[in-house]
Coordinates of C-alpha atoms and ligand atoms in Angstrom, one line a residue:
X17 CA 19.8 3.6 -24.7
X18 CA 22.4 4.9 -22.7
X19 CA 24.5 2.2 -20.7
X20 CA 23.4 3.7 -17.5
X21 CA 19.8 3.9 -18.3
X22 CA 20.9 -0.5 -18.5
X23 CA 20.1 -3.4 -16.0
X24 CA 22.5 -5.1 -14.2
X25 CA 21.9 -8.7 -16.1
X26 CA 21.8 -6.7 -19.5
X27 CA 25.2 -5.3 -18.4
X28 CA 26.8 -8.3 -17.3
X29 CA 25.7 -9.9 -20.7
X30 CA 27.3 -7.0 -22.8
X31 CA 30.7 -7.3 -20.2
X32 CA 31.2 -10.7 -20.9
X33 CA 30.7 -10.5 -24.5
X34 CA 32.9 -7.5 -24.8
X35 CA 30.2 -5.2 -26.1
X36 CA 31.3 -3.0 -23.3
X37 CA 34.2 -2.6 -21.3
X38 CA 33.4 -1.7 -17.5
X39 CA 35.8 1.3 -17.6
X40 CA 33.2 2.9 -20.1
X41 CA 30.4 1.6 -18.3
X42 CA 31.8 2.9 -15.3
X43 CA 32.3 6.4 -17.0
X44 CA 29.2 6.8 -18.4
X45 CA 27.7 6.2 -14.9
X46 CA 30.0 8.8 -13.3
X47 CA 29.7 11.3 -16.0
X48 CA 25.7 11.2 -15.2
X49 CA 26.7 11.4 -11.5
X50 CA 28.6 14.7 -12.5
X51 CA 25.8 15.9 -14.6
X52 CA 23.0 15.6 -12.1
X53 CA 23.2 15.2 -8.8
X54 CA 23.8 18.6 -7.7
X55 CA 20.2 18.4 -8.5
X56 CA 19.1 14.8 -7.0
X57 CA 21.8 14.9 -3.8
X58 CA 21.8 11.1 -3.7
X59 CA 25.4 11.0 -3.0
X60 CA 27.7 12.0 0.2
X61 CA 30.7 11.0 -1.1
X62 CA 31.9 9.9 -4.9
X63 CA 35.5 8.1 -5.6
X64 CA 35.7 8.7 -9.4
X65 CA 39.4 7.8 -8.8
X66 CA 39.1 4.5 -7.3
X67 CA 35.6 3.2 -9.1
X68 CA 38.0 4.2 -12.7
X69 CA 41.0 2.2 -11.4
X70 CA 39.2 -0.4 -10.2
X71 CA 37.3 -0.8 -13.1
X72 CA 40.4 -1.2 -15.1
X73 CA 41.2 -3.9 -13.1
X74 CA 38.1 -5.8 -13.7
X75 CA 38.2 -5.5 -17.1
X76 CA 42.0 -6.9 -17.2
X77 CA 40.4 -10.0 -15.3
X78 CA 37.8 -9.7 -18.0
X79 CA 40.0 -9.5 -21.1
X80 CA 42.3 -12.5 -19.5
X81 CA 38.7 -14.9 -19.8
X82 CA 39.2 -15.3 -15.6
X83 CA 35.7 -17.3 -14.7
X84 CA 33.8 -14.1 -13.1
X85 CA 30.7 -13.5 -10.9
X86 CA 27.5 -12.4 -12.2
X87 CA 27.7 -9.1 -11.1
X88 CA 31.1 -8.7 -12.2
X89 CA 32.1 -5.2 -13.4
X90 CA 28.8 -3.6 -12.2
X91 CA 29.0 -0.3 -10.6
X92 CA 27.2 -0.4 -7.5
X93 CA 26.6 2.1 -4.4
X94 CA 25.9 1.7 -1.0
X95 CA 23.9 3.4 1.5
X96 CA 26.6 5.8 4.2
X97 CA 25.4 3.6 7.2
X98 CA 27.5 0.7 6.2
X99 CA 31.4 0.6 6.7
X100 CA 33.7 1.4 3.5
X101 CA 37.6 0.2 4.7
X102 CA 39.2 4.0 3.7
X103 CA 36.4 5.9 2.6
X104 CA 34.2 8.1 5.0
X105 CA 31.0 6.5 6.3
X106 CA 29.5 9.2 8.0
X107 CA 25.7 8.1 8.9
X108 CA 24.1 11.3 7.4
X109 CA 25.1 12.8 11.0
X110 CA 27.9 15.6 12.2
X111 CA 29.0 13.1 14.4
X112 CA 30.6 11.0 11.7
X113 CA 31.5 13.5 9.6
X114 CA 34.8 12.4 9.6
X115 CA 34.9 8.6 10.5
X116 CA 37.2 6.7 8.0
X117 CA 36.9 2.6 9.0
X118 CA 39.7 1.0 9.3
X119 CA 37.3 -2.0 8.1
X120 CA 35.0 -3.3 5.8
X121 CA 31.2 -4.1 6.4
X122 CA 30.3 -8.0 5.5
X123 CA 28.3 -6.5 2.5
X124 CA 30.6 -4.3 1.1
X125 CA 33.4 -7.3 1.6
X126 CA 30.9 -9.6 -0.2
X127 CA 30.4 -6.8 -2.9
X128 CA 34.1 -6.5 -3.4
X129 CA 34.6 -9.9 -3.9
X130 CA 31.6 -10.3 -6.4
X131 CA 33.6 -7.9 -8.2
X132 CA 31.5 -5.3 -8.7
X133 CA 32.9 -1.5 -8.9
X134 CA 31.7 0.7 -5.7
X135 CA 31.1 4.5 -7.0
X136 CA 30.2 5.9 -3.6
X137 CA 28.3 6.0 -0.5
X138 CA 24.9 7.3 -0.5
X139 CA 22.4 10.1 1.7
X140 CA 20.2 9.1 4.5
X141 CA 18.5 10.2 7.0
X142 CA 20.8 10.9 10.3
X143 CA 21.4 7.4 11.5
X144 CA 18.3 6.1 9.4
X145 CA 16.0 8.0 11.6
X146 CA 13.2 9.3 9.3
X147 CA 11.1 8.3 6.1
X148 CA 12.1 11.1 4.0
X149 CA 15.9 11.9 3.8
X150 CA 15.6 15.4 5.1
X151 CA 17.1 14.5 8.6
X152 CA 20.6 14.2 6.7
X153 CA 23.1 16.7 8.6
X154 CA 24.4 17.1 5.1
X155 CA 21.6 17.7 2.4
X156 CA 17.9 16.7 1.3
X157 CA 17.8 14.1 -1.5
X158 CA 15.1 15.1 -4.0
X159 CA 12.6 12.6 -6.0
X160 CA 14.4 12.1 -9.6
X161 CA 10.2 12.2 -10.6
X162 CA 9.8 15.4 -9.1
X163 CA 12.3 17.6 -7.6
X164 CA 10.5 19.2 -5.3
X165 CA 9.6 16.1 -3.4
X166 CA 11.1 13.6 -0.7
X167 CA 12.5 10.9 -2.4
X168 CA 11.2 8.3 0.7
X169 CA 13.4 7.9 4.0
X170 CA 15.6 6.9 5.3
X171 CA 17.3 5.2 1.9
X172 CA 16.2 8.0 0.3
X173 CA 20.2 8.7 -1.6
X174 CA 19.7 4.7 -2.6
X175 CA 16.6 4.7 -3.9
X176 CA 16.9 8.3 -5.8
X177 CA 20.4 7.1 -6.9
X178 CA 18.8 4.0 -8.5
X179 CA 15.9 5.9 -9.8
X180 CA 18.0 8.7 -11.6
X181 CA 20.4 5.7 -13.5
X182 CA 22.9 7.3 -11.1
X183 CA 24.0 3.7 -10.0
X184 CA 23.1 0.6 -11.8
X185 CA 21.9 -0.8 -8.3
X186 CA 21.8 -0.1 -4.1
X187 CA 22.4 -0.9 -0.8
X188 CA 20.3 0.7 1.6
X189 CA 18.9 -0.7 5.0
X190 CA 15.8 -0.9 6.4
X191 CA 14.3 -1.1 10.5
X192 CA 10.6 0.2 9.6
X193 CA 10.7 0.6 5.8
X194 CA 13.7 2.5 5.0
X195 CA 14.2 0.1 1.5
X196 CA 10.4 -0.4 0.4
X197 CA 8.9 2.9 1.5
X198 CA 12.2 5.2 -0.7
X199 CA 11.7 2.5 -3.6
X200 CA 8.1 3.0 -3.7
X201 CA 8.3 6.8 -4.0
X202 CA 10.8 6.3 -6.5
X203 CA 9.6 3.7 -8.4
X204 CA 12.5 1.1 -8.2
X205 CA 12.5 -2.8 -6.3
X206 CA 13.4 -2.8 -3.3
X207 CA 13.4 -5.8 -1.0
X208 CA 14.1 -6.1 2.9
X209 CA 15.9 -9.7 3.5
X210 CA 14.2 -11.8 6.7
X211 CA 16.4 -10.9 9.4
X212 CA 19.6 -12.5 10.0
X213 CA 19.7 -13.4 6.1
X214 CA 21.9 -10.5 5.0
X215 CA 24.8 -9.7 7.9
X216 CA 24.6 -6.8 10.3
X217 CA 28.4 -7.0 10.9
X218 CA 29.8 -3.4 9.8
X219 CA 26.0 -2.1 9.6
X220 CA 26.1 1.3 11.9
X221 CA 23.4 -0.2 14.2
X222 CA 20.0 1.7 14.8
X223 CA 17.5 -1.0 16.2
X224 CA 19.6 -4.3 16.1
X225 CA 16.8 -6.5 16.5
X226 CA 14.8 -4.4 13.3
X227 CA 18.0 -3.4 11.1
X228 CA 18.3 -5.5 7.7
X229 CA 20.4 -4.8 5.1
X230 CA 18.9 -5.5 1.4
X231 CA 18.9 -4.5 -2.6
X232 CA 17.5 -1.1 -4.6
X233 CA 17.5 -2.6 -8.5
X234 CA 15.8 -1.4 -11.6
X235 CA 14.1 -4.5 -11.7
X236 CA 13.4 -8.4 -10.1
X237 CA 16.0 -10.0 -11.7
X238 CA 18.9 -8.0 -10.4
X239 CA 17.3 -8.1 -7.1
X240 CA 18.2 -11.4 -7.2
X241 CA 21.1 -11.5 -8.3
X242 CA 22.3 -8.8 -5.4
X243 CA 20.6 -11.1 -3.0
X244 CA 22.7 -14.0 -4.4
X245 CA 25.8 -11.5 -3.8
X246 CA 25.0 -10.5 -0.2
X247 CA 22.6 -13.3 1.8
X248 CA 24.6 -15.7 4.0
X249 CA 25.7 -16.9 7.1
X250 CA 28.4 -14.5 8.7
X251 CA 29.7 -15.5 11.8
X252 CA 31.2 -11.5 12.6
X253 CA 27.2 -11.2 13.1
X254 CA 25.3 -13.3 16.2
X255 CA 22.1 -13.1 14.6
X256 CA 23.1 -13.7 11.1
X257 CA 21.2 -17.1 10.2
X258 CA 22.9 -20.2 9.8
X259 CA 20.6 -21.8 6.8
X260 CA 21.3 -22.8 3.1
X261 CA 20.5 -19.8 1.1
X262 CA 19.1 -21.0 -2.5
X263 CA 20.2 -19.2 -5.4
X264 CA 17.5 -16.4 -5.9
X265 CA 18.0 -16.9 -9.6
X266 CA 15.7 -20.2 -9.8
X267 CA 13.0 -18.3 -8.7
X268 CA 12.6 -15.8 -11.3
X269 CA 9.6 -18.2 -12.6
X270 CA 6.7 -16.5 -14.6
X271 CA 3.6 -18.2 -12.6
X272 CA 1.5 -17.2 -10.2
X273 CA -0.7 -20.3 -10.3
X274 CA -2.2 -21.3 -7.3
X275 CA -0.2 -19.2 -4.9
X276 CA -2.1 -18.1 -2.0
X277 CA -2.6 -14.2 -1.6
X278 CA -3.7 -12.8 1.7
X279 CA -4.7 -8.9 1.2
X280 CA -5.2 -7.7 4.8
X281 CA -8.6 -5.5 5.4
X282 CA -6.8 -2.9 7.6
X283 CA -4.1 -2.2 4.9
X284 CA -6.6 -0.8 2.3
X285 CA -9.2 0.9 4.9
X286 CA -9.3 4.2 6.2
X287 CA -5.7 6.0 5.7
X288 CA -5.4 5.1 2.5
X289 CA -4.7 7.3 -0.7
X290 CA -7.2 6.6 -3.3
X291 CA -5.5 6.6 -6.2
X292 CA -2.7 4.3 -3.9
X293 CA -5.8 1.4 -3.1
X294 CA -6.9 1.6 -6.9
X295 CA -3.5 1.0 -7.9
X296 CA -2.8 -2.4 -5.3
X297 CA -6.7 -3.5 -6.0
X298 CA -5.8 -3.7 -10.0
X299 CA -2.5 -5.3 -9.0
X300 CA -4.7 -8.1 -7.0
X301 CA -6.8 -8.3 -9.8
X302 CA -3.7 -8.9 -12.5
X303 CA -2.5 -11.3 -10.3
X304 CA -5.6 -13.2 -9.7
X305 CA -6.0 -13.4 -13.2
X306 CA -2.7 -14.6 -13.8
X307 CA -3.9 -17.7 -11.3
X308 CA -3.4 -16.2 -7.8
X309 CA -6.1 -16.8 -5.3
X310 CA -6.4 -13.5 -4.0
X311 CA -8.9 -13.5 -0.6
X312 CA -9.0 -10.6 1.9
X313 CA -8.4 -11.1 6.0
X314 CA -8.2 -8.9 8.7
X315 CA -5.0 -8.3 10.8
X316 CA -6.2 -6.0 13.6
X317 CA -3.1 -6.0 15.8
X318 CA -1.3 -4.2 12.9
X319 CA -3.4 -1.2 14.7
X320 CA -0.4 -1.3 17.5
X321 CA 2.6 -2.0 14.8
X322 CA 3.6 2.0 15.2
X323 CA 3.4 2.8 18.7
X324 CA 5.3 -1.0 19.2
X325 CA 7.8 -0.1 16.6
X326 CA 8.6 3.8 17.9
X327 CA 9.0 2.3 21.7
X328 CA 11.3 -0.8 20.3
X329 CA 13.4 0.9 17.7
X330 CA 14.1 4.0 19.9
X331 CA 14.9 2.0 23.3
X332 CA 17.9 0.0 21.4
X333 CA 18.8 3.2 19.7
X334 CA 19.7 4.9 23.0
X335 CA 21.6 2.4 23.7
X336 CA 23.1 1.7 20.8
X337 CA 23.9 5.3 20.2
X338 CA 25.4 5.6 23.7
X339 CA 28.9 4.8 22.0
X340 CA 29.2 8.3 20.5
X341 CA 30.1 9.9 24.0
X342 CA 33.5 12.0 22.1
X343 CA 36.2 9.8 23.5
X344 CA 36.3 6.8 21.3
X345 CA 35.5 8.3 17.7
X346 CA 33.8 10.6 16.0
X347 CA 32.8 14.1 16.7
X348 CA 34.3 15.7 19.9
X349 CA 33.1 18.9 21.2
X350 CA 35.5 21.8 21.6
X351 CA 34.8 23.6 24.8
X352 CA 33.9 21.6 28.1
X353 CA 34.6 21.7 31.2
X354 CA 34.8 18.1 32.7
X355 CA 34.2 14.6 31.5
X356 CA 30.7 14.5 31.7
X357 CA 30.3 18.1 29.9
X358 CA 32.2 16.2 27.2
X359 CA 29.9 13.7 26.5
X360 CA 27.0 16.2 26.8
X361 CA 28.9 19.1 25.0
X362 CA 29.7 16.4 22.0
X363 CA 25.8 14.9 21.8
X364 CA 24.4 17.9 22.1
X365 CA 26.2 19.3 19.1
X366 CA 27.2 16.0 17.0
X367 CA 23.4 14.9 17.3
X368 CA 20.2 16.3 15.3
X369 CA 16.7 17.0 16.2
X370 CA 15.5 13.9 15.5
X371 CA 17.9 11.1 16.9
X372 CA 17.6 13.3 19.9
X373 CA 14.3 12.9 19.9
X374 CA 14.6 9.0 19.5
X375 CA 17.1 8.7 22.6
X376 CA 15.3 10.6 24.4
X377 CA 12.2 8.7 23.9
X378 CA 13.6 5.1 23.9
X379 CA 15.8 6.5 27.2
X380 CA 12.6 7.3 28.7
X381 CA 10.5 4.0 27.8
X382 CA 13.8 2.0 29.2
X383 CA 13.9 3.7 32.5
X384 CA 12.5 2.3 35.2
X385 CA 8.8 2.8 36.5
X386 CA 8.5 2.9 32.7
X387 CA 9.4 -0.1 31.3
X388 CA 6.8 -2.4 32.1
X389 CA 4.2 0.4 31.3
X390 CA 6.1 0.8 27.4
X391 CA 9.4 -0.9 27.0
X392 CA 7.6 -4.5 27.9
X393 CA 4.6 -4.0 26.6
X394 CA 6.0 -3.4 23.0
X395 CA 7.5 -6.5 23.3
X396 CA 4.5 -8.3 24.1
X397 CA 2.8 -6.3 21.1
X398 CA 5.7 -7.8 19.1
X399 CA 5.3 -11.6 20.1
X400 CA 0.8 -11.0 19.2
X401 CA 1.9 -9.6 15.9
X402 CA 4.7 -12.3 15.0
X403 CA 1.6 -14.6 16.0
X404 CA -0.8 -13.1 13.8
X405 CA 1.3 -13.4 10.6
X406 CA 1.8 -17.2 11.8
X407 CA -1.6 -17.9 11.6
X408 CA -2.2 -15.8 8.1
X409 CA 1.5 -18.1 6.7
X410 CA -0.5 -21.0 7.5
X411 CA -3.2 -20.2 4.7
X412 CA -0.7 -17.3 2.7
X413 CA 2.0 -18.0 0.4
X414 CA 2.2 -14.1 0.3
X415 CA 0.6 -11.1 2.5
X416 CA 0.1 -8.4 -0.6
X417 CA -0.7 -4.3 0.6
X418 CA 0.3 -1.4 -0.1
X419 CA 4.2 -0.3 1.2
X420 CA 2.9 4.2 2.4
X421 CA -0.7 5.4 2.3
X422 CA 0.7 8.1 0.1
X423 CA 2.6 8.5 -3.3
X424 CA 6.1 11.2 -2.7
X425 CA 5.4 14.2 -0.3
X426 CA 6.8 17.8 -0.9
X427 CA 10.0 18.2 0.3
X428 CA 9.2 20.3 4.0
X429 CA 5.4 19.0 4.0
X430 CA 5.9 17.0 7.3
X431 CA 9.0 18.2 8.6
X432 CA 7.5 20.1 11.7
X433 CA 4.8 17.0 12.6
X434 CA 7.0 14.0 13.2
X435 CA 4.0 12.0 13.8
X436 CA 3.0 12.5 11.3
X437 CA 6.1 11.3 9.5
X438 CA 5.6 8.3 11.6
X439 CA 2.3 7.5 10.6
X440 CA 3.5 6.4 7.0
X441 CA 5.0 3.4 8.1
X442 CA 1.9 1.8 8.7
X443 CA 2.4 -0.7 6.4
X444 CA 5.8 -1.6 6.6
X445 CA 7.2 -1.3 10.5
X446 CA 5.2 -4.6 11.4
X447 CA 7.2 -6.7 8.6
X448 CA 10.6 -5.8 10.8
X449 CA 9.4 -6.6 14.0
X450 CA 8.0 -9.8 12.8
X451 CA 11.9 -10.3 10.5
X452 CA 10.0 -11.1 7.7
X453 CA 11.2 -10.3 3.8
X454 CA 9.1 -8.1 2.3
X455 CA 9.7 -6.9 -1.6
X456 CA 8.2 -3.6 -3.4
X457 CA 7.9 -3.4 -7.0
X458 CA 6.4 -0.5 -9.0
X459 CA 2.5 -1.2 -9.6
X460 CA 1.6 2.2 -11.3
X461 CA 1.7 6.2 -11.0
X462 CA -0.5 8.5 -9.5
X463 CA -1.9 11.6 -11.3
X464 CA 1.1 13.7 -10.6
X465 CA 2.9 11.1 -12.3
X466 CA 4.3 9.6 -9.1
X467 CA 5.2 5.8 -8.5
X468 CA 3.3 3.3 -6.4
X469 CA 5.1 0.4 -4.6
X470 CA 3.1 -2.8 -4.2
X471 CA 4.5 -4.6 -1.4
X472 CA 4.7 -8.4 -0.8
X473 CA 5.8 -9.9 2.2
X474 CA 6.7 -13.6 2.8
X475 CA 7.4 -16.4 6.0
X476 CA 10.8 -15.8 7.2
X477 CA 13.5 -17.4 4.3
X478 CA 10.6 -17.1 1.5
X479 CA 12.4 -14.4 -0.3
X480 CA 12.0 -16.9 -3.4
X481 CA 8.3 -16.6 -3.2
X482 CA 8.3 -13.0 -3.6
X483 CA 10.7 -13.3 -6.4
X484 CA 8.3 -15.6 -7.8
X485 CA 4.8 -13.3 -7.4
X486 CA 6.9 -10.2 -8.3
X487 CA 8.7 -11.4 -11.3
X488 CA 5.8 -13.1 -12.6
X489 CA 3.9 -9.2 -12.2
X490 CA 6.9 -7.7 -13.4
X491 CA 6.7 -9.9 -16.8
X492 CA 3.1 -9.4 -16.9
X493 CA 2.8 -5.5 -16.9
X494 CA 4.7 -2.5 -18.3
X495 CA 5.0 -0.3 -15.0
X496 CA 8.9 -0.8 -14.6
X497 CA 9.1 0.3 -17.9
X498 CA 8.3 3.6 -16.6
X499 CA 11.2 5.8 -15.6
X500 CA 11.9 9.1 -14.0
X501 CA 12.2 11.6 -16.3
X502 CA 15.3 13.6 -15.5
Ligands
LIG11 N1 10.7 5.6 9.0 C1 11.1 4.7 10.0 C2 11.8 5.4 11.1 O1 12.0 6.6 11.0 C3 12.0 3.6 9.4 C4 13.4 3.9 9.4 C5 14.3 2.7 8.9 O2 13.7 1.7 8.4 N2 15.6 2.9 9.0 O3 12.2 4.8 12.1

């Protein structure tokens, strides 16, 4: 095996034993970054010079026996929506092409300090709008399983990146599904933190009351391990949550005994792929028969999820995307005429089609005569559907579904129906605007040979339960053995 094709656990065990040095670790990752993503496109920017020179500084702390974290010497990427002090974090848009911060995001702070090596920043879609990475103002990221489909959206660079051993693991963000829908098309873990678990601080906002920050692995145990490197409480971030995090570690138990499963009726109806259903249906019946009491309930309101997510997410994205006006940072139009062509001049070219679309709808829903009629009423959507998955935690440990109705797409398939884009977060938008944790794990392939991503989803701080039900699947079953051919 090649050192890239390697977990992070297995890594840090040959780092610390001096069966690897991270310079060549960090090399042989770079070298397959060279080699292939002109073909994936996970990447928007590499630094091959820092990620070598850091590395060389690890490995001095290394060779000096320095007491070092678990994920020390680990090369890592993160998704181009958080801030990188010095290196450009554009948001897949024109209007950041060029926006170096002058600071670091909590998570990339944390990162740095866990000593892990950063190799780059990765493709999404335009300020995380999207489910497929094609809204990128720079290039479409392509499946590592097959390149001529979507790789998932909108941590479509992450995922791909993880899936093609192009990192060793991934940052990406998720407000509807941008971690578990990507690493279910790509056949990777995946796992969006309950919100206000993982800072926001340095996080280019989208929907700050949706946006959560969380891990793309190869597998569950460096999922918690990342976890371990990036949950906490942050004061830089009002919302982040002021709790005792456990370490993510204990969890990785093999035992599913007696752990309540809730499968919800709606999830595997009408919608559905086939080959998806039979693919969550076996994994119920693997886990039931490793001692989980699987039982099926109905959660109706999830029938209002989309339309409640689409008003909520877009109303705080047009405000908080009212920042890029051309005066303060970012893109700035050429020709204008006054101050208020400026601004118009500067979002009319800096913007794509699609956040457009979003500010124009969340503008519209925010505006008044309108906001009781959308605006409100998603909210009260939002407090029915919190309720409902009260009621289904007090006989749950873990709600179980699929994360998309559909294995990876071709790359253009839905570009000209954005509703139809929007329909595949059926299963995943609700989980955000209840701030739950939900976790995807690879649960088999389809007959094109493409993955399917089981999803779990937990009460708010029960990331360890997922850990629990996912490792325990993971150690029971061969699917994350499989791996993209490329
Ligand atoms: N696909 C969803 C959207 O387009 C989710 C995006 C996300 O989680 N960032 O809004």
């Amino acid at each position: 095996m090649e050192l890239f094709e390697l977990t992070a656990h297995q890594l840090s065990d040959m780092l610390k034993s001096k069966k690897v040095s991270a310079v060549e670790l960090t090399k042989s990752v770079i070298d397959r970054i060279e080699k292939l993503d002109a073909k994936v496109d996970s990447y928007i920017t590499v630094c091959k010079e820092e990620a070598l020179k850091r590395a060389a500084d690890i490995q001095n702390k290394i060779n000096k026996g320095d007491d070092l974290p678990p994920l020390a010497g680990i090369p890592m990427a993160i998704k181009d929506n958080m801030c990188t002090k010095g290196i450009t974090t554009s948001c897949g848009s024109k209007m950041l092409e060029s926006f170096i911060p002058p600071y670091d995001s909590t998570v990339a702070k944390k990162l740095h300090k866990e000593d892990t090596i950063l190799l780059g920043k990765l493709n999404l879609d335009e300020f995380a709008m999207g489910g497929s990475t094609e809204n990128s103002h720079f290039k479409v990221t392509k499946n590592p399983w097959d390149l001529t489909r979507v790789p998932g959206g909108s941590s479509g660079g992450s995922a791909a990146a993880v899936a093609a051993n192009e990192t060793i693991f991934s940052l990406g963000s998720d407000t509807g599904g941008s971690i578990r829908q990507p690493a279910s098309f790509c056949g990777v873990v995946g796992m969006k933190p309950t919100y206000g678990a993982v800072s926001r601080f340095g996080l280019v906002a989208f929907a700050s009351s949706l946006d959560q920050i969380g891990p793309l692995t190869k597998d569950v145990t460096d999922c918690a391990l990342v976890l371990n490197a990036i949950t906490g409480h942050d004061k830089m971030d009002s919302t982040s949550a002021n709790v005792e995090y456990p370490d993510y570690t204990k969890s990785l138990i093999n035992s599913v005994k007696g752990m309540k499963i809730g499968i919800p009726k709606e999830f595997i109806a009408e919608g559905i792929n086939l080959e998806v259903k039979k693919a969550i249906m076996d994994a119920v019946d693997t886990l039931k028969q490793l001692g989980a009491e699987c039982e099926e309930f109905s959660l109706p309101i999830n029938e209002y999820a989309i339309p409640a997510y689409y008003l909520i997410s877009s109303a705080e994205a047009s405000s908080n995307l009212a920042r890029y006006d051309g005066i303060k940072y970012g893109y700035r139009a050429e020709k204008f005429s006054d101050l208020l062509d400026l601004y118009k001049q500067t979002r009319s070219e800096g913007f794509g089609a699609e956040v457009k679309r979003r500010i124009m709808l969340g503008t519209y829903a925010l505006s008044s005569g309108y906001y009781d009629a959308y605006y409100k009423k998603a909210l009260q959507v939002r407090a029915l559907i919190m309720d409902s998955f009260n009621v289904a935690f007090s006989k749950f440990d873990v709600v179980l579904g699929p994360t998309a109705p559909t294995t990876a797409y071709k790359i253009g398939e839905k570009l000209d129906n954005p509703l139809e884009m929007y329909l595949g977060d059926v299963y995943t938008v609700s989980v955000n605007i209840a701030g739950l944790p939900g976790l995807v794990i690879p649960c088999g392939q389809d007959s094109n040979n493409l993955p399917i991503g089981l999803q779990l989803i937990g009460k708010p701080f029960a990331e360890g339960t997922l850990l629990k039900a996912a490792y325990t699947f993971e150690q029971n079953t061969e699917f994350h053995k499989n791996r993209a051919n490329i």
